[in-house]
Coordinates of C-alpha atoms in Angstrom, one line a residue:
M1 CA -95.9 82.2 255.7
D2 CA -98.5 84.9 254.9
E3 CA -96.5 86.9 252.5
M4 CA -93.4 86.2 250.4
I5 CA -91.0 88.7 249.1
Q6 CA -90.7 88.8 245.4
Q7 CA -87.5 87.1 244.3
P8 CA -85.2 88.3 241.5
Q9 CA -85.9 86.6 238.3
E10 CA -83.9 83.5 238.1
G11 CA -81.7 82.8 235.1
P12 CA -80.4 79.4 234.0
A13 CA -79.5 77.3 237.0
E14 CA -76.2 76.2 235.6
N15 CA -73.6 77.2 233.1
S16 CA -73.9 73.9 231.3
C17 CA -76.6 72.5 229.0
P18 CA -78.9 74.9 227.2
S19 CA -82.6 74.9 228.0
P20 CA -85.1 74.0 225.3
E21 CA -85.7 77.7 224.6
E22 CA -82.0 78.4 224.5
L23 CA -81.4 75.4 222.2
A24 CA -83.8 76.8 219.7
G25 CA -81.9 80.2 219.7
I26 CA -78.6 78.4 219.3
N27 CA -79.8 76.3 216.4
A28 CA -80.7 79.5 214.5
Y29 CA -76.9 80.0 214.1
T30 CA -75.9 76.4 213.4
R31 CA -75.9 74.5 210.1
R32 CA -77.5 71.4 211.6
E33 CA -79.8 70.8 214.6
F34 CA -77.7 70.3 217.8
K35 CA -78.9 68.4 220.9
A36 CA -78.5 70.0 224.3
E37 CA -75.9 67.6 225.5
E38 CA -73.7 68.4 222.6
L39 CA -73.4 72.1 223.7
Y40 CA -71.9 74.1 226.5
V41 CA -73.5 77.5 227.4
F42 CA -72.3 80.2 229.8
S43 CA -73.2 83.8 230.8
V44 CA -70.8 86.7 230.3
V45 CA -70.9 90.4 231.2
L46 CA -69.7 92.2 228.1
C47 CA -69.6 95.7 229.5
D48 CA -71.5 98.2 231.8
N49 CA -72.1 101.9 232.5
E50 CA -69.4 102.2 235.2
I51 CA -66.3 104.3 234.5
D52 CA -63.6 101.9 233.4
R53 CA -59.8 101.8 233.5
D54 CA -59.6 104.0 230.4
L55 CA -61.8 106.6 232.1
E56 CA -64.7 105.8 229.7
R57 CA -68.2 104.5 230.2
F58 CA -71.1 103.4 228.1
S59 CA -74.4 105.2 228.3
I60 CA -77.5 103.2 229.1
P61 CA -79.1 103.8 225.7
A62 CA -75.8 102.7 224.1
L63 CA -75.9 99.4 226.1
E64 CA -79.5 98.8 225.1
K65 CA -78.6 99.2 221.4
M66 CA -75.5 97.1 221.7
A67 CA -77.7 94.2 223.0
G68 CA -79.0 93.7 219.4
L69 CA -75.6 94.3 217.8
F70 CA -73.8 91.6 219.7
C71 CA -76.3 88.8 219.0
G72 CA -74.4 86.3 216.8
K73 CA -71.0 87.8 217.4
T74 CA -68.1 85.5 218.0
G75 CA -65.7 85.2 220.9
I76 CA -62.0 85.2 220.2
Y77 CA -58.7 85.8 222.1
N78 CA -57.0 89.1 222.6
H79 CA -58.9 90.9 219.7
S80 CA -56.6 89.0 217.3
M81 CA -59.2 88.8 214.4
D82 CA -57.7 85.4 213.7
A83 CA -60.3 82.8 212.8
N84 CA -58.2 80.1 214.5
T85 CA -59.0 81.8 217.9
Q86 CA -62.8 81.7 217.5
S87 CA -64.0 80.0 220.6
A88 CA -67.7 80.7 221.2
R89 CA -70.7 82.6 219.8
I90 CA -73.4 84.8 221.5
F91 CA -77.0 83.6 220.9
R92 CA -78.7 86.0 223.3
C93 CA -77.9 89.4 224.7
E94 CA -79.7 91.8 226.9
T95 CA -79.3 94.6 229.4
E96 CA -80.1 94.2 233.1
Q97 CA -80.0 96.4 236.2
V98 CA -78.6 95.2 239.5
P99 CA -81.1 96.1 242.2
G100 CA -79.9 98.7 244.8
R101 CA -76.7 99.5 243.0
S102 CA -75.6 102.8 241.4
T103 CA -72.6 103.9 239.4
E104 CA -70.1 106.5 240.4
C105 CA -72.1 108.9 238.2
G106 CA -75.3 108.2 240.0
E107 CA -77.0 106.1 237.3
P108 CA -78.6 102.7 238.0
Y109 CA -75.9 100.1 237.5
T110 CA -76.6 98.5 234.1
R111 CA -74.7 95.8 232.4
L112 CA -74.8 94.1 229.1
V113 CA -75.2 90.3 229.7
A114 CA -74.8 87.7 226.9
R115 CA -75.4 84.0 226.7
A116 CA -72.8 82.2 224.6
Y117 CA -72.4 78.6 223.4
L118 CA -69.7 76.3 222.1
P119 CA -69.8 72.6 221.0
R120 CA -68.5 70.1 223.5
G121 CA -65.6 67.7 222.6
G122 CA -62.1 68.0 221.1
K123 CA -60.1 71.1 221.8
N124 CA -63.1 72.8 223.3
E125 CA -62.9 70.6 226.4
S126 CA -59.8 72.5 227.4
L127 CA -61.6 75.8 227.1
I128 CA -64.6 74.4 229.0
L129 CA -62.2 73.4 231.8
D130 CA -60.7 76.9 231.8
L131 CA -64.2 78.4 232.0
E132 CA -65.2 76.2 234.9
S133 CA -62.0 76.8 236.8
G134 CA -62.1 80.5 236.3
M135 CA -58.9 80.6 234.3
K136 CA -60.7 82.1 231.3
K137 CA -63.0 84.8 232.7
E138 CA -62.2 88.4 231.8
V139 CA -63.4 89.7 228.5
S140 CA -63.3 92.9 226.4
V141 CA -65.5 94.0 223.5
G142 CA -64.6 95.4 220.1
C143 CA -67.2 97.8 218.7
N144 CA -67.6 101.1 216.8
M145 CA -69.1 104.0 218.7
G146 CA -70.6 107.0 217.0
H147 CA -69.8 109.5 219.7
A148 CA -67.3 109.9 222.6
V149 CA -68.7 112.7 224.7
C150 CA -67.2 114.7 227.6
S151 CA -69.2 113.9 230.7
I152 CA -68.7 117.5 232.0
C153 CA -69.7 119.7 229.0
G154 CA -71.2 117.2 226.5
A155 CA -68.7 118.0 223.7
D156 CA -67.8 115.2 221.3
R157 CA -64.1 114.7 222.0
R158 CA -63.5 113.5 218.4
T159 CA -64.7 116.8 216.8
E160 CA -64.8 119.4 219.6
P161 CA -61.8 119.3 221.9
C162 CA -63.0 120.9 225.2
G163 CA -60.0 120.9 227.5
H164 CA -61.6 118.9 230.2
V165 CA -59.2 116.1 231.3
P166 CA -60.5 112.6 232.0
G167 CA -59.8 111.6 235.5
E168 CA -59.8 115.2 236.8
R169 CA -62.6 116.5 239.1
Y170 CA -64.7 119.4 238.2
G171 CA -67.1 120.6 240.9
G172 CA -66.6 117.3 242.7
T173 CA -67.5 115.2 239.6
R174 CA -64.8 113.0 238.0
C175 CA -64.5 113.7 234.3
C176 CA -64.8 110.7 231.9
T177 CA -65.7 110.0 228.3
V178 CA -69.2 108.7 227.6
L179 CA -69.5 106.3 224.7
E180 CA -72.8 106.7 222.8
D181 CA -74.6 105.7 219.6
P182 CA -73.0 102.3 218.8
L183 CA -72.7 101.7 215.1
D184 CA -71.4 98.2 215.0
A185 CA -70.2 95.3 217.2
Y186 CA -67.2 93.3 215.9
E187 CA -66.3 90.7 218.5
W188 CA -65.7 90.0 222.2
S189 CA -62.4 88.6 223.4
F190 CA -61.0 86.8 226.3
V191 CA -58.2 89.0 227.7
A192 CA -56.0 89.1 230.7
V193 CA -56.8 92.6 231.9
P194 CA -60.0 94.2 230.5
A195 CA -60.7 97.9 230.5
Q196 CA -64.0 97.2 232.3
R197 CA -63.3 95.8 235.7
E198 CA -66.4 93.6 235.9
A199 CA -66.5 92.4 232.3
G200 CA -66.2 88.6 232.3
V201 CA -67.8 85.2 232.7
I202 CA -70.4 85.0 235.5
K203 CA -72.3 82.3 237.3
S204 CA -75.8 83.1 236.1
Y205 CA -78.2 83.4 239.1
E206 CA -75.5 83.0 241.7
E207 CA -73.8 86.1 240.2
H208 CA -77.1 88.0 240.6
L209 CA -76.8 87.3 244.3
E210 CA -73.2 88.5 244.4
Q211 CA -73.8 91.7 242.5
G212 CA -77.1 92.4 244.2
G213 CA -76.0 91.2 247.6
D214 CA -78.0 93.8 249.5
H215 CA -81.3 92.6 248.0
A216 CA -80.4 89.0 248.6
R217 CA -79.5 89.7 252.2
K218 CA -82.8 91.5 252.8
V219 CA -84.7 88.5 251.3
W220 CA -82.8 86.2 253.6
K221 CA -83.2 88.3 256.7
T222 CA -86.9 89.0 256.2
Q223 CA -87.9 85.4 255.5
R224 CA -85.8 84.0 258.3
E225 CA -87.3 86.4 260.8
A226 CA -90.8 85.4 259.5
V227 CA -90.4 81.9 260.8
P228 CA -91.0 81.9 264.7
G229 CA -87.9 80.5 266.4
G230 CA -85.9 80.6 263.2
W231 CA -85.5 77.6 260.8
Q232 CA -86.0 74.3 262.5
G233 CA -84.9 71.6 260.0
Q234 CA -87.0 72.5 256.9
P235 CA -86.4 75.8 255.0
P236 CA -89.2 78.4 254.5
E237 CA -91.6 77.5 251.7
G238 CA -91.1 79.3 248.4
W239 CA -87.3 79.8 248.6
P240 CA -85.5 79.1 245.3
P241 CA -83.2 76.0 245.8
V242 CA -80.2 77.9 244.5
L243 CA -80.7 80.8 247.0
L244 CA -81.2 78.3 249.9
E245 CA -78.1 76.4 248.9
R246 CA -76.1 79.6 248.8
V247 CA -77.3 80.8 252.2
K248 CA -76.5 77.4 253.8
G249 CA -73.0 77.5 252.1
L250 CA -72.4 81.0 253.5
E251 CA -73.5 80.0 257.0
Q252 CA -71.2 76.9 256.9
A253 CA -68.3 79.0 255.6
A254 CA -68.9 81.5 258.4
E255 CA -68.8 78.7 261.0
W256 CA -65.6 77.3 259.6
G257 CA -64.2 80.9 259.7
R258 CA -65.1 81.2 263.4
I259 CA -63.5 77.9 264.3
W260 CA -60.3 78.8 262.3
R261 CA -60.1 82.2 264.1
Q262 CA -60.4 80.6 267.5
E263 CA -57.6 78.2 266.7
L264 CA -55.4 81.0 265.3
A265 CA -56.1 83.1 268.4
A266 CA -55.1 80.2 270.7
R267 CA -51.8 79.8 268.8
V268 CA -51.1 83.5 269.1
K269 CA -51.7 83.5 272.9
K270 CA -49.5 80.5 273.3
M271 CA -46.6 82.0 271.3
G272 CA -47.2 85.4 272.9
R273 CA -46.7 83.9 276.4
L274 CA -43.4 82.3 275.2
A275 CA -42.1 85.3 273.3
L276 CA -43.1 88.0 275.8
P277 CA -43.3 86.5 279.3
E278 CA -43.2 89.9 280.9
L279 CA -46.5 90.9 279.1
E280 CA -49.5 90.7 281.4
A281 CA -52.0 88.0 280.4
S282 CA -54.9 90.4 280.4
V283 CA -53.2 92.7 277.9
L284 CA -52.3 89.8 275.6
E285 CA -55.9 88.5 275.8
S286 CA -57.3 92.0 275.0
L287 CA -54.9 92.3 272.1
V288 CA -55.8 89.0 270.6
E289 CA -59.6 89.5 270.9
S290 CA -59.6 92.9 269.2
A291 CA -57.2 92.0 266.4
G292 CA -58.4 91.2 262.9
V293 CA -57.4 88.0 261.0
G294 CA -54.5 89.7 259.2
E295 CA -53.2 91.2 262.5
L296 CA -53.4 87.8 264.2
R297 CA -51.4 86.2 261.5
A298 CA -48.8 88.9 261.7
L299 CA -48.6 88.5 265.5
E300 CA -48.3 84.7 265.2
K301 CA -45.4 85.1 262.8
A302 CA -43.6 87.7 265.0
F303 CA -44.2 85.8 268.2
T304 CA -43.0 82.5 266.7
R305 CA -39.8 84.1 265.4
R306 CA -39.1 85.6 268.8
A307 CA -39.9 82.3 270.6
E308 CA -37.7 80.3 268.3
K309 CA -34.8 82.7 268.9
D310 CA -35.1 82.4 272.6
F311 CA -35.9 78.7 272.6
P312 CA -33.9 77.2 269.6
L313 CA -34.5 73.6 268.6
F314 CA -31.5 71.4 268.0
P315 CA -31.4 68.0 266.2
Q316 CA -30.7 64.8 268.2
L317 CA -27.7 64.0 266.0
A318 CA -26.0 67.4 266.5
V319 CA -22.5 68.3 265.6
P320 CA -20.2 69.2 268.6
E321 CA -20.7 73.0 268.2
A322 CA -24.5 72.6 268.1
A323 CA -24.4 70.2 271.1
A324 CA -22.3 72.8 273.1
C325 CA -24.9 75.5 272.2
R326 CA -27.7 73.1 273.4
E327 CA -25.9 72.5 276.7
Q328 CA -25.4 76.2 277.2
E329 CA -29.0 76.9 276.4
Q330 CA -30.2 74.2 278.9
N331 CA -28.3 76.0 281.7
R332 CA -30.1 79.3 281.1
T333 CA -32.9 80.2 283.5
Y334 CA -36.2 81.6 282.2
Q335 CA -39.3 82.8 283.9
I336 CA -42.6 82.1 282.1

């Protein structure tokens, strides 16, 4: 291949053992030197510059300053401030932009991403299982911001009430409160419903692919087209293994999805012919082929109920009343 597209910078391949560089950063916070196998590390998005559920957003300069403030801060549960809920600690924090994505306000989508650690063993094994299974994912931050500015007029809402209502639109722009000039970062917490929709534990490099999907798809499409006749056995040279594995997984999932839809469509056609024998076959065929998956499932359910009503099933050991009904049903004439 003559030219390779530049790949996004790859983070840690797994949310598991720390790299040698990460281990050095972690041991700066510990009382003794830990080995990599004694620790579990993971990545978490603390916050971003998108408008959140409270109609607030962080400015990009605020996120950049918060990166330094959150280093060393502990993770707890539900902002409880109880030492018994301390669960993990941040050892690295930085801002990053997701390629090709913008916020509602037109800024480059920027998020504050941290790497956190906790020791393996004991009660932490339960937390690690929750993290791996996705049960513990969403997070929220506790911090002190110097200014809370109206996005429409720039007035500080704490000292200069301006009358602009968050959530309302002014000249086509939705009003929100911009959080600026962070003074301190207290903690970050696992919560059930965070104010920021995308704050939570992520999958390192795989999450880059999910968030920057357009870029990943362009890389995939360009490199696949660069190989005459497509891929024949071996992948193109230079592909990161994690990207290749993900693409193969998506292709396999797509194939399974096609097979599942074909089977679902066949069931719908069968039940449709039983439930609506007067419906022309070409009409039923066109209906099934144009329907989405949700519509097909609804049709299958409706057709099945109708068919079961017209063609009830009776047990072999039926009571007399049921047997009489079965005999009556057998004497009916149907045209299918």
